[in-house]
PDB file of C-alpha atoms in Angstrom:
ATOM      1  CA  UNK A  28     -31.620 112.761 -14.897  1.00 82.00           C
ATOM      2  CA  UNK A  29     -30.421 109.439 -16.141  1.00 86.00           C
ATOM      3  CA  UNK A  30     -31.324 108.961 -19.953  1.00 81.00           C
ATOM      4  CA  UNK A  31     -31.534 104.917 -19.608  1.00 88.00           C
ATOM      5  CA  UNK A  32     -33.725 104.508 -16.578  1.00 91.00           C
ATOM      6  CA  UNK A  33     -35.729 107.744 -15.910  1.00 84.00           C
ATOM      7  CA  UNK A  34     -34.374 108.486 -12.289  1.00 88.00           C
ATOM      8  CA  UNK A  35     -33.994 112.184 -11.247  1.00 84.00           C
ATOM      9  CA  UNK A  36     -30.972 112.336  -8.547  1.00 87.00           C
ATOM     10  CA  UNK A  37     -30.110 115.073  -6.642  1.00 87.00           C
ATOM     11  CA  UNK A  38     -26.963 116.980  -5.694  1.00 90.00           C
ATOM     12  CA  UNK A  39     -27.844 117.400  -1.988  1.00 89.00           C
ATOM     13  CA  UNK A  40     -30.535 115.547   0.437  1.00 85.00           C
ATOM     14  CA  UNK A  41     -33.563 117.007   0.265  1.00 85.00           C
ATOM     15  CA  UNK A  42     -35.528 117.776   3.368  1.00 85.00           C
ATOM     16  CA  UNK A  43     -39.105 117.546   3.293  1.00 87.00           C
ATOM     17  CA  UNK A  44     -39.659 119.866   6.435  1.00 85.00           C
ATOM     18  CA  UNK A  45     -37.863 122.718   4.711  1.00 89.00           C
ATOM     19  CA  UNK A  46     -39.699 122.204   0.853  1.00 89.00           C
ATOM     20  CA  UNK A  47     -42.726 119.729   0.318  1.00 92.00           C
ATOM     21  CA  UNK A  48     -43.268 119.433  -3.350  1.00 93.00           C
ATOM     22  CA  UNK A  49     -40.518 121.350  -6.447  1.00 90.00           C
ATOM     23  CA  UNK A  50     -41.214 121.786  -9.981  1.00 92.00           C
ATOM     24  CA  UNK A  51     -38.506 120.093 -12.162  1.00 89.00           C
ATOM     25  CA  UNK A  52     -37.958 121.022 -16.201  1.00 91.00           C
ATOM     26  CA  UNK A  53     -36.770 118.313 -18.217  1.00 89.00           C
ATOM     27  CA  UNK A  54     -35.602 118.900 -21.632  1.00 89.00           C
ATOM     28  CA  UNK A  55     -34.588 116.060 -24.039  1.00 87.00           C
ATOM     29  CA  UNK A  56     -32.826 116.293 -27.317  1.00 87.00           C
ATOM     30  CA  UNK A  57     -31.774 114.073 -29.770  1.00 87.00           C
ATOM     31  CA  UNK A  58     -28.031 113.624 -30.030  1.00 85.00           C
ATOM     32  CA  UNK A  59     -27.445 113.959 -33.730  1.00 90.00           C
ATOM     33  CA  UNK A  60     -30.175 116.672 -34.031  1.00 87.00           C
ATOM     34  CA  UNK A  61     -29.849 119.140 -30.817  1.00 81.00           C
ATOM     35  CA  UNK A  62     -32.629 121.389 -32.506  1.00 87.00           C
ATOM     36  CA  UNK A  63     -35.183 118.399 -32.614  1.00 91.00           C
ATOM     37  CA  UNK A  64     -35.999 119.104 -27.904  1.00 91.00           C
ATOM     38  CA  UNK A  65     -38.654 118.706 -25.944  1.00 92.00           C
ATOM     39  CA  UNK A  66     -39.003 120.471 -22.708  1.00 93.00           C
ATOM     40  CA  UNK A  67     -41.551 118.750 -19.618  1.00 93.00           C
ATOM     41  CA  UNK A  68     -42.104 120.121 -15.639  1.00 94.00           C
ATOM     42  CA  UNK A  69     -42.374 117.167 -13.468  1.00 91.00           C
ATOM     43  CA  UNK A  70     -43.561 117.866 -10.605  1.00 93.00           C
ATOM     44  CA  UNK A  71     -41.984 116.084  -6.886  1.00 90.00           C
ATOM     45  CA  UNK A  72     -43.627 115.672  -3.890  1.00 93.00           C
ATOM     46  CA  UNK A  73     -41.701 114.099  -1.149  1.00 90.00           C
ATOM     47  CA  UNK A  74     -42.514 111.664   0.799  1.00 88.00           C
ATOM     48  CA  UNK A  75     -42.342 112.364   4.796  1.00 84.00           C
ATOM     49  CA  UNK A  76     -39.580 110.108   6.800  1.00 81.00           C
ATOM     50  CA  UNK A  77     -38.757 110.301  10.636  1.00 80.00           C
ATOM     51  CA  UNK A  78     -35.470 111.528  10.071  1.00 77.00           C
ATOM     52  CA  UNK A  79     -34.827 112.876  13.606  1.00 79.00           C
ATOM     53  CA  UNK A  80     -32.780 111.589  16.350  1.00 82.00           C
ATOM     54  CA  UNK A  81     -35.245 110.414  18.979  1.00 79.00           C
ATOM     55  CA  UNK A  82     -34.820 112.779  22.305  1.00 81.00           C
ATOM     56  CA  UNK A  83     -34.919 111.173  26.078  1.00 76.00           C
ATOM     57  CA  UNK A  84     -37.541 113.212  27.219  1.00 80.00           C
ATOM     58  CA  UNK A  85     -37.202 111.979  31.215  1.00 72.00           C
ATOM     59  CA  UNK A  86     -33.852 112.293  32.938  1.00 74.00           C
ATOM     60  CA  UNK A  87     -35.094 108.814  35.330  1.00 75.00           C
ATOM     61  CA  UNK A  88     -36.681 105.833  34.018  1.00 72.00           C
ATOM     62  CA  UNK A  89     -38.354 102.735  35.818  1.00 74.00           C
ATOM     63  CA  UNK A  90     -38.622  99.571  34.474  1.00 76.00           C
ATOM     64  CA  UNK A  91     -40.987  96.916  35.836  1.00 76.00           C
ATOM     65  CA  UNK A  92     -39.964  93.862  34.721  1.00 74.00           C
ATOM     66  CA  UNK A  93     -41.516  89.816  35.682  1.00 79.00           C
ATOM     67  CA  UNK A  94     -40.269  86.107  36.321  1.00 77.00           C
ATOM     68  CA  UNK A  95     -36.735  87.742  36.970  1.00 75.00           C
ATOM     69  CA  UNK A  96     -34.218  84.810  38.077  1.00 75.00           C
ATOM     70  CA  UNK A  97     -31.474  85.487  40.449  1.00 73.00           C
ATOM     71  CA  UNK A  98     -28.441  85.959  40.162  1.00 71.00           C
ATOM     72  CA  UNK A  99     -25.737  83.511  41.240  1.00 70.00           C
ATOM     73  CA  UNK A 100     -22.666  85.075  43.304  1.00 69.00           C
ATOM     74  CA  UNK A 101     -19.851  82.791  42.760  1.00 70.00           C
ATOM     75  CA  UNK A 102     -17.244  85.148  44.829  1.00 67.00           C
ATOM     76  CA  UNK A 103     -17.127  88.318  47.015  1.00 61.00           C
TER      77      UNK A 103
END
């Protein structure tokens, strides 16, 4: 947790298909007076992102394609 700006970081990437929402605590303490806390659960929920390599499902594809120009052969 950084103390200027609020933001939670993590050690490792988190993977929304393996855990969906975690329960944080958050305890903050006053430097010169360590007794003087305050303890807080956030709660997360992540956010779903396509994180998956896409997968050729066909081995063959066609392509139909228009206005197609030909080619020039300059040599053989």
């Amino acid at each position: 947790l950084d103390a200027a700006t609020g933001e939670i970081r993590t050690k490792e990437k988190l993977d929304r298909e393996k855990l969906e929402t975690f329960e944080v605590t958050v305890t903050a303490f006053e430097t010169d007076n360590p007794e003087k806390s305050s303890e807080r659960v956030v709660h997360v929920r992540l956010l779903d992102v396509n994180d998956n390599v896409p997968k050729l499902i066909e081995t063959q594809a066609f392509i139909c394609m228009q206005d197609i120009k030909p080619v020039l052969i300059m040599a053989q």
